[in-house]
Amino acid sequence: MEYTVIAGTDMNVSRIAQGTWAIGGWMWGGTDERESIRTIHAALDKGINLIDTAPVYGFGVAEEIVGKAIEERGHRDKVFIATKVGLEWHNGSVSRNASPDRIRNEVHDSLRRLRTDYIDIYQVHWPDLAVPIEETARTMQALWQEGLIRAIGVSNYTPEQMNQFMSVSKLHTVQPPYNLFERQIERDVLPYVRERHLSVFAYGSLCRGLLTGTMRPDTKFTGDDLRQSDPKFQPPRYTQYLNAVQKLDDLAQKRYGKHVIELAERWVLDQPGIIAALWGARHPAELDAVAGVLDWHLDADTRAAIDQILQQTIANPIGPEFMAPPERHTVAA
Ligand code: NAP
């Protein structure tokens, strides 16, 4: 495994992190607790020591599974738990709430579900415009000063929002969406974090499985799996993205003897500023490709060839915006 230190902390984290949204089941067609625990143990066996989760993933289920998996293994101090705060849910519908009261309540719920007395990296899940960002930030900084959390992070924030946040609080990590197909952060967030030496966790690094090379034209998703409405998985775009994946796989095989999944993860890890790629595996075998990602680099010519493939095959690119929970500008009465 490759490791790196989160700037401003002494946490030496693996550059591939286990993501647990799918493990929570909600929006991914359900979950299997034992299989999920086996997956987390497989990740730990591969040297992955960073686990990203959130209260909203399965409305508590993912955090509970992470807590059980770590407790079963022991060695809590060898694992870095990154969880989140600032979303709430009522009857299955999710809304933003990053108010001080909500954060104070949520941190204790997360600690209980995770079976721990501290959180390594605590991230505001989405900006909440109904609450001044400084209020959210001050509350996060207070939790850090109290020793309940070891590092402060934000997710899905713009540079302006991060500026506001950092005017009153420390900030260690930033979690935006980033993969070969979803590169919007190259315009603003990436230059911003590089200049300020913030550590980036890239989420959706496999583009919800699209970049694994296992998707087929007739692949069907069941239950509430979000890929039934993900615009990349709908015609005519789906065919374009599958063509791109095939061409990327050919390129990876020809130049490096690798597959598209290894190329896609390496591409993310090779971008300056990205310290870890989040990999949303939910079966142990889905982590088999981890070894093939490590200890090599893409050359400039291959990066250019990748860009050319994307330009030639994807006529209607689209980003990950469909995943954003509804914004609120005023506090609900
Ligand atoms: P992802 O990692 O790009 O894709 C996850 C899906 O990829 C899995 O559900 C699985 O699909 C498939 N997969 C993984 N490895 C595979 C393999 N070897 N072969 C075939 N399929 C494979 O997407 P993600 O889970 O959305 O993102 C990763 C993590 O980032 C999340 O788990 C979460 O921790 C974090 N995240 C954060 C935010 C945020 O707002 N901060 C948003 C999204 C995600 P199947 O289930 O079909 O097997």
mmCIF file with all atom_site columns, C-alpha atoms in Angstrom, residues 130-252:
data_model
loop_
_atom_site.group_PDB
_atom_site.id
_atom_site.type_symbol
_atom_site.label_atom_id
_atom_site.label_alt_id
_atom_site.label_comp_id
_atom_site.label_asym_id
_atom_site.label_entity_id
_atom_site.label_seq_id
_atom_site.pdbx_PDB_ins_code
_atom_site.Cartn_x
_atom_site.Cartn_y
_atom_site.Cartn_z
_atom_site.occupancy
_atom_site.B_iso_or_equiv
_atom_site.pdbx_formal_charge
_atom_site.auth_seq_id
_atom_site.auth_comp_id
_atom_site.auth_asym_id
_atom_site.auth_atom_id
_atom_site.pdbx_PDB_model_num
ATOM 1   C CA . ALA A 1 130 ? -29.235 28.334 5.747   1.00 0.00 ? 130 ALA A CA 1
ATOM 2   C CA . VAL A 1 131 ? -26.471 28.483 8.365   1.00 0.00 ? 131 VAL A CA 1
ATOM 3   C CA . PRO A 1 132 ? -23.556 30.943 8.205   1.00 0.00 ? 132 PRO A CA 1
ATOM 4   C CA . ILE A 1 133 ? -20.514 28.874 7.225   1.00 0.00 ? 133 ILE A CA 1
ATOM 5   C CA . GLU A 1 134 ? -18.562 30.496 10.062  1.00 0.00 ? 134 GLU A CA 1
ATOM 6   C CA . GLU A 1 135 ? -21.032 29.049 12.606  1.00 0.00 ? 135 GLU A CA 1
ATOM 7   C CA . THR A 1 136 ? -20.588 25.551 11.198  1.00 0.00 ? 136 THR A CA 1
ATOM 8   C CA . ALA A 1 137 ? -16.812 26.031 11.149  1.00 0.00 ? 137 ALA A CA 1
ATOM 9   C CA . ARG A 1 138 ? -16.624 27.329 14.722  1.00 0.00 ? 138 ARG A CA 1
ATOM 10  C CA . THR A 1 139 ? -18.530 24.276 15.946  1.00 0.00 ? 139 THR A CA 1
ATOM 11  C CA . MET A 1 140 ? -16.177 21.940 14.087  1.00 0.00 ? 140 MET A CA 1
ATOM 12  C CA . GLN A 1 141 ? -13.167 23.753 15.539  1.00 0.00 ? 141 GLN A CA 1
ATOM 13  C CA . ALA A 1 142 ? -14.663 23.421 19.045  1.00 0.00 ? 142 ALA A CA 1
ATOM 14  C CA . LEU A 1 143 ? -15.041 19.640 18.600  1.00 0.00 ? 143 LEU A CA 1
ATOM 15  C CA . TRP A 1 144 ? -11.393 19.517 17.516  1.00 0.00 ? 144 TRP A CA 1
ATOM 16  C CA . GLN A 1 145 ? -10.281 21.524 20.552  1.00 0.00 ? 145 GLN A CA 1
ATOM 17  C CA . GLU A 1 146 ? -12.294 19.198 22.798  1.00 0.00 ? 146 GLU A CA 1
ATOM 18  C CA . GLY A 1 147 ? -10.442 16.198 21.328  1.00 0.00 ? 147 GLY A CA 1
ATOM 19  C CA . LEU A 1 148 ? -13.575 14.498 19.945  1.00 0.00 ? 148 LEU A CA 1
ATOM 20  C CA . ILE A 1 149 ? -12.196 14.774 16.406  1.00 0.00 ? 149 ILE A CA 1
ATOM 21  C CA . ARG A 1 150 ? -8.568  14.734 15.194  1.00 0.00 ? 150 ARG A CA 1
ATOM 22  C CA . ALA A 1 151 ? -8.950  16.524 11.852  1.00 0.00 ? 151 ALA A CA 1
ATOM 23  C CA . ILE A 1 152 ? -11.524 18.795 10.234  1.00 0.00 ? 152 ILE A CA 1
ATOM 24  C CA . GLY A 1 153 ? -12.808 18.314 6.700   1.00 0.00 ? 153 GLY A CA 1
ATOM 25  C CA . VAL A 1 154 ? -15.386 19.639 4.272   1.00 0.00 ? 154 VAL A CA 1
ATOM 26  C CA . SER A 1 155 ? -17.024 17.977 1.308   1.00 0.00 ? 155 SER A CA 1
ATOM 27  C CA . ASN A 1 156 ? -18.660 19.464 -1.786  1.00 0.00 ? 156 ASN A CA 1
ATOM 28  C CA . TYR A 1 157 ? -17.527 22.994 -0.809  1.00 0.00 ? 157 TYR A CA 1
ATOM 29  C CA . THR A 1 158 ? -16.561 25.707 -3.307  1.00 0.00 ? 158 THR A CA 1
ATOM 30  C CA . PRO A 1 159 ? -13.301 27.662 -2.811  1.00 0.00 ? 159 PRO A CA 1
ATOM 31  C CA . GLU A 1 160 ? -15.338 30.665 -1.592  1.00 0.00 ? 160 GLU A CA 1
ATOM 32  C CA . GLN A 1 161 ? -17.038 28.492 1.019   1.00 0.00 ? 161 GLN A CA 1
ATOM 33  C CA . MET A 1 162 ? -13.671 27.076 2.105   1.00 0.00 ? 162 MET A CA 1
ATOM 34  C CA . ASN A 1 163 ? -12.334 30.633 2.468   1.00 0.00 ? 163 ASN A CA 1
ATOM 35  C CA . GLN A 1 164 ? -15.223 31.470 4.774   1.00 0.00 ? 164 GLN A CA 1
ATOM 36  C CA . PHE A 1 165 ? -14.688 28.264 6.732   1.00 0.00 ? 165 PHE A CA 1
ATOM 37  C CA . MET A 1 166 ? -10.962 28.871 7.170   1.00 0.00 ? 166 MET A CA 1
ATOM 38  C CA . SER A 1 167 ? -11.516 32.437 8.365   1.00 0.00 ? 167 SER A CA 1
ATOM 39  C CA . VAL A 1 168 ? -12.550 30.976 11.738  1.00 0.00 ? 168 VAL A CA 1
ATOM 40  C CA . SER A 1 169 ? -11.373 27.346 11.795  1.00 0.00 ? 169 SER A CA 1
ATOM 41  C CA . LYS A 1 170 ? -8.615  24.966 10.854  1.00 0.00 ? 170 LYS A CA 1
ATOM 42  C CA . LEU A 1 171 ? -9.286  22.836 7.767   1.00 0.00 ? 171 LEU A CA 1
ATOM 43  C CA . HIS A 1 172 ? -7.306  19.682 6.993   1.00 0.00 ? 172 HIS A CA 1
ATOM 44  C CA . THR A 1 173 ? -9.184  17.711 4.335   1.00 0.00 ? 173 THR A CA 1
ATOM 45  C CA . VAL A 1 174 ? -11.457 18.369 1.369   1.00 0.00 ? 174 VAL A CA 1
ATOM 46  C CA . GLN A 1 175 ? -13.686 15.734 -0.256  1.00 0.00 ? 175 GLN A CA 1
ATOM 47  C CA . PRO A 1 176 ? -14.916 16.507 -3.786  1.00 0.00 ? 176 PRO A CA 1
ATOM 48  C CA . PRO A 1 177 ? -16.108 14.149 -6.550  1.00 0.00 ? 177 PRO A CA 1
ATOM 49  C CA . TYR A 1 178 ? -13.243 13.275 -8.904  1.00 0.00 ? 178 TYR A CA 1
ATOM 50  C CA . ASN A 1 179 ? -12.604 10.593 -11.476 1.00 0.00 ? 179 ASN A CA 1
ATOM 51  C CA . LEU A 1 180 ? -11.558 10.313 -15.106 1.00 0.00 ? 180 LEU A CA 1
ATOM 52  C CA . PHE A 1 181 ? -15.096 11.164 -16.251 1.00 0.00 ? 181 PHE A CA 1
ATOM 53  C CA . GLU A 1 182 ? -15.944 13.836 -13.636 1.00 0.00 ? 182 GLU A CA 1
ATOM 54  C CA . ARG A 1 183 ? -13.270 16.515 -13.662 1.00 0.00 ? 183 ARG A CA 1
ATOM 55  C CA . GLN A 1 184 ? -15.147 19.719 -12.783 1.00 0.00 ? 184 GLN A CA 1
ATOM 56  C CA . ILE A 1 185 ? -12.890 20.361 -9.757  1.00 0.00 ? 185 ILE A CA 1
ATOM 57  C CA . GLU A 1 186 ? -9.924  20.946 -12.069 1.00 0.00 ? 186 GLU A CA 1
ATOM 58  C CA . ARG A 1 187 ? -11.368 24.394 -12.787 1.00 0.00 ? 187 ARG A CA 1
ATOM 59  C CA . ASP A 1 188 ? -11.450 25.749 -9.242  1.00 0.00 ? 188 ASP A CA 1
ATOM 60  C CA . VAL A 1 189 ? -11.198 23.352 -6.275  1.00 0.00 ? 189 VAL A CA 1
ATOM 61  C CA . LEU A 1 190 ? -7.962  21.599 -7.279  1.00 0.00 ? 190 LEU A CA 1
ATOM 62  C CA . PRO A 1 191 ? -5.934  24.784 -7.930  1.00 0.00 ? 191 PRO A CA 1
ATOM 63  C CA . TYR A 1 192 ? -7.296  26.183 -4.645  1.00 0.00 ? 192 TYR A CA 1
ATOM 64  C CA . VAL A 1 193 ? -6.375  23.182 -2.478  1.00 0.00 ? 193 VAL A CA 1
ATOM 65  C CA . ARG A 1 194 ? -2.948  22.820 -4.080  1.00 0.00 ? 194 ARG A CA 1
ATOM 66  C CA . GLU A 1 195 ? -2.074  26.393 -3.245  1.00 0.00 ? 195 GLU A CA 1
ATOM 67  C CA . ARG A 1 196 ? -3.169  25.941 0.372   1.00 0.00 ? 196 ARG A CA 1
ATOM 68  C CA . HIS A 1 197 ? -1.738  22.429 0.850   1.00 0.00 ? 197 HIS A CA 1
ATOM 69  C CA . LEU A 1 198 ? -5.090  20.967 1.845   1.00 0.00 ? 198 LEU A CA 1
ATOM 70  C CA . SER A 1 199 ? -5.384  17.172 1.589   1.00 0.00 ? 199 SER A CA 1
ATOM 71  C CA . VAL A 1 200 ? -7.962  15.879 -0.897  1.00 0.00 ? 200 VAL A CA 1
ATOM 72  C CA . PHE A 1 201 ? -9.949  12.644 -0.692  1.00 0.00 ? 201 PHE A CA 1
ATOM 73  C CA . ALA A 1 202 ? -11.431 12.019 -4.163  1.00 0.00 ? 202 ALA A CA 1
ATOM 74  C CA . TYR A 1 203 ? -14.879 10.443 -3.977  1.00 0.00 ? 203 TYR A CA 1
ATOM 75  C CA . GLY A 1 204 ? -16.554 8.334  -6.665  1.00 0.00 ? 204 GLY A CA 1
ATOM 76  C CA . SER A 1 205 ? -13.113 7.478  -8.040  1.00 0.00 ? 205 SER A CA 1
ATOM 77  C CA . LEU A 1 206 ? -14.599 4.564  -10.017 1.00 0.00 ? 206 LEU A CA 1
ATOM 78  C CA . CYS A 1 207 ? -17.548 6.656  -11.204 1.00 0.00 ? 207 CYS A CA 1
ATOM 79  C CA . ARG A 1 208 ? -20.055 4.440  -9.411  1.00 0.00 ? 208 ARG A CA 1
ATOM 80  C CA . GLY A 1 209 ? -18.578 1.310  -10.964 1.00 0.00 ? 209 GLY A CA 1
ATOM 81  C CA . LEU A 1 210 ? -18.515 2.604  -14.555 1.00 0.00 ? 210 LEU A CA 1
ATOM 82  C CA . LEU A 1 211 ? -14.700 2.710  -14.584 1.00 0.00 ? 211 LEU A CA 1
ATOM 83  C CA . THR A 1 212 ? -14.316 -0.861 -13.317 1.00 0.00 ? 212 THR A CA 1
ATOM 84  C CA . GLY A 1 213 ? -14.790 -2.361 -16.788 1.00 0.00 ? 213 GLY A CA 1
ATOM 85  C CA . THR A 1 214 ? -17.528 -4.708 -15.547 1.00 0.00 ? 214 THR A CA 1
ATOM 86  C CA . MET A 1 215 ? -20.541 -2.756 -16.843 1.00 0.00 ? 215 MET A CA 1
ATOM 87  C CA . ARG A 1 216 ? -22.303 -4.086 -19.945 1.00 0.00 ? 216 ARG A CA 1
ATOM 88  C CA . PRO A 1 217 ? -24.990 -2.576 -22.225 1.00 0.00 ? 217 PRO A CA 1
ATOM 89  C CA . ASP A 1 218 ? -27.576 -4.846 -20.560 1.00 0.00 ? 218 ASP A CA 1
ATOM 90  C CA . THR A 1 219 ? -26.396 -4.473 -16.934 1.00 0.00 ? 219 THR A CA 1
ATOM 91  C CA . LYS A 1 220 ? -29.510 -4.037 -14.744 1.00 0.00 ? 220 LYS A CA 1
ATOM 92  C CA . PHE A 1 221 ? -29.675 -2.375 -11.344 1.00 0.00 ? 221 PHE A CA 1
ATOM 93  C CA . THR A 1 222 ? -32.275 -3.364 -8.777  1.00 0.00 ? 222 THR A CA 1
ATOM 94  C CA . GLY A 1 223 ? -34.265 -1.778 -5.939  1.00 0.00 ? 223 GLY A CA 1
ATOM 95  C CA . ASP A 1 224 ? -33.349 1.822  -5.166  1.00 0.00 ? 224 ASP A CA 1
ATOM 96  C CA . ASP A 1 225 ? -29.919 1.632  -6.891  1.00 0.00 ? 225 ASP A CA 1
ATOM 97  C CA . LEU A 1 226 ? -29.136 5.234  -7.897  1.00 0.00 ? 226 LEU A CA 1
ATOM 98  C CA . ARG A 1 227 ? -27.604 4.085  -11.153 1.00 0.00 ? 227 ARG A CA 1
ATOM 99  C CA . GLN A 1 228 ? -31.161 3.566  -12.453 1.00 0.00 ? 228 GLN A CA 1
ATOM 100 C CA . SER A 1 229 ? -31.415 7.364  -12.607 1.00 0.00 ? 229 SER A CA 1
ATOM 101 C CA . ASP A 1 230 ? -27.716 8.321  -12.873 1.00 0.00 ? 230 ASP A CA 1
ATOM 102 C CA . PRO A 1 231 ? -27.585 10.274 -16.182 1.00 0.00 ? 231 PRO A CA 1
ATOM 103 C CA . LYS A 1 232 ? -24.367 8.515  -17.214 1.00 0.00 ? 232 LYS A CA 1
ATOM 104 C CA . PHE A 1 233 ? -26.160 5.173  -17.191 1.00 0.00 ? 233 PHE A CA 1
ATOM 105 C CA . GLN A 1 234 ? -28.994 6.338  -19.533 1.00 0.00 ? 234 GLN A CA 1
ATOM 106 C CA . PRO A 1 235 ? -29.073 6.194  -23.350 1.00 0.00 ? 235 PRO A CA 1
ATOM 107 C CA . PRO A 1 236 ? -27.506 7.634  -25.439 1.00 0.00 ? 236 PRO A CA 1
ATOM 108 C CA . ARG A 1 237 ? -24.749 8.570  -22.971 1.00 0.00 ? 237 ARG A CA 1
ATOM 109 C CA . TYR A 1 238 ? -24.329 5.108  -21.481 1.00 0.00 ? 238 TYR A CA 1
ATOM 110 C CA . THR A 1 239 ? -23.113 3.729  -24.824 1.00 0.00 ? 239 THR A CA 1
ATOM 111 C CA . GLN A 1 240 ? -20.631 6.588  -25.140 1.00 0.00 ? 240 GLN A CA 1
ATOM 112 C CA . TYR A 1 241 ? -19.219 5.998  -21.658 1.00 0.00 ? 241 TYR A CA 1
ATOM 113 C CA . LEU A 1 242 ? -18.998 2.232  -22.245 1.00 0.00 ? 242 LEU A CA 1
ATOM 114 C CA . ASN A 1 243 ? -17.095 2.884  -25.498 1.00 0.00 ? 243 ASN A CA 1
ATOM 115 C CA . ALA A 1 244 ? -14.692 5.135  -23.608 1.00 0.00 ? 244 ALA A CA 1
ATOM 116 C CA . VAL A 1 245 ? -14.167 2.440  -20.956 1.00 0.00 ? 245 VAL A CA 1
ATOM 117 C CA . GLN A 1 246 ? -13.377 -0.133 -23.669 1.00 0.00 ? 246 GLN A CA 1
ATOM 118 C CA . LYS A 1 247 ? -10.844 2.174  -25.318 1.00 0.00 ? 247 LYS A CA 1
ATOM 119 C CA . LEU A 1 248 ? -9.264  3.055  -21.958 1.00 0.00 ? 248 LEU A CA 1
ATOM 120 C CA . ASP A 1 249 ? -8.981  -0.649 -21.175 1.00 0.00 ? 249 ASP A CA 1
ATOM 121 C CA . ASP A 1 250 ? -7.258  -1.271 -24.539 1.00 0.00 ? 250 ASP A CA 1
ATOM 122 C CA . LEU A 1 251 ? -4.846  1.583  -23.807 1.00 0.00 ? 251 LEU A CA 1
ATOM 123 C CA . ALA A 1 252 ? -4.074  0.290  -20.297 1.00 0.00 ? 252 ALA A CA 1
#
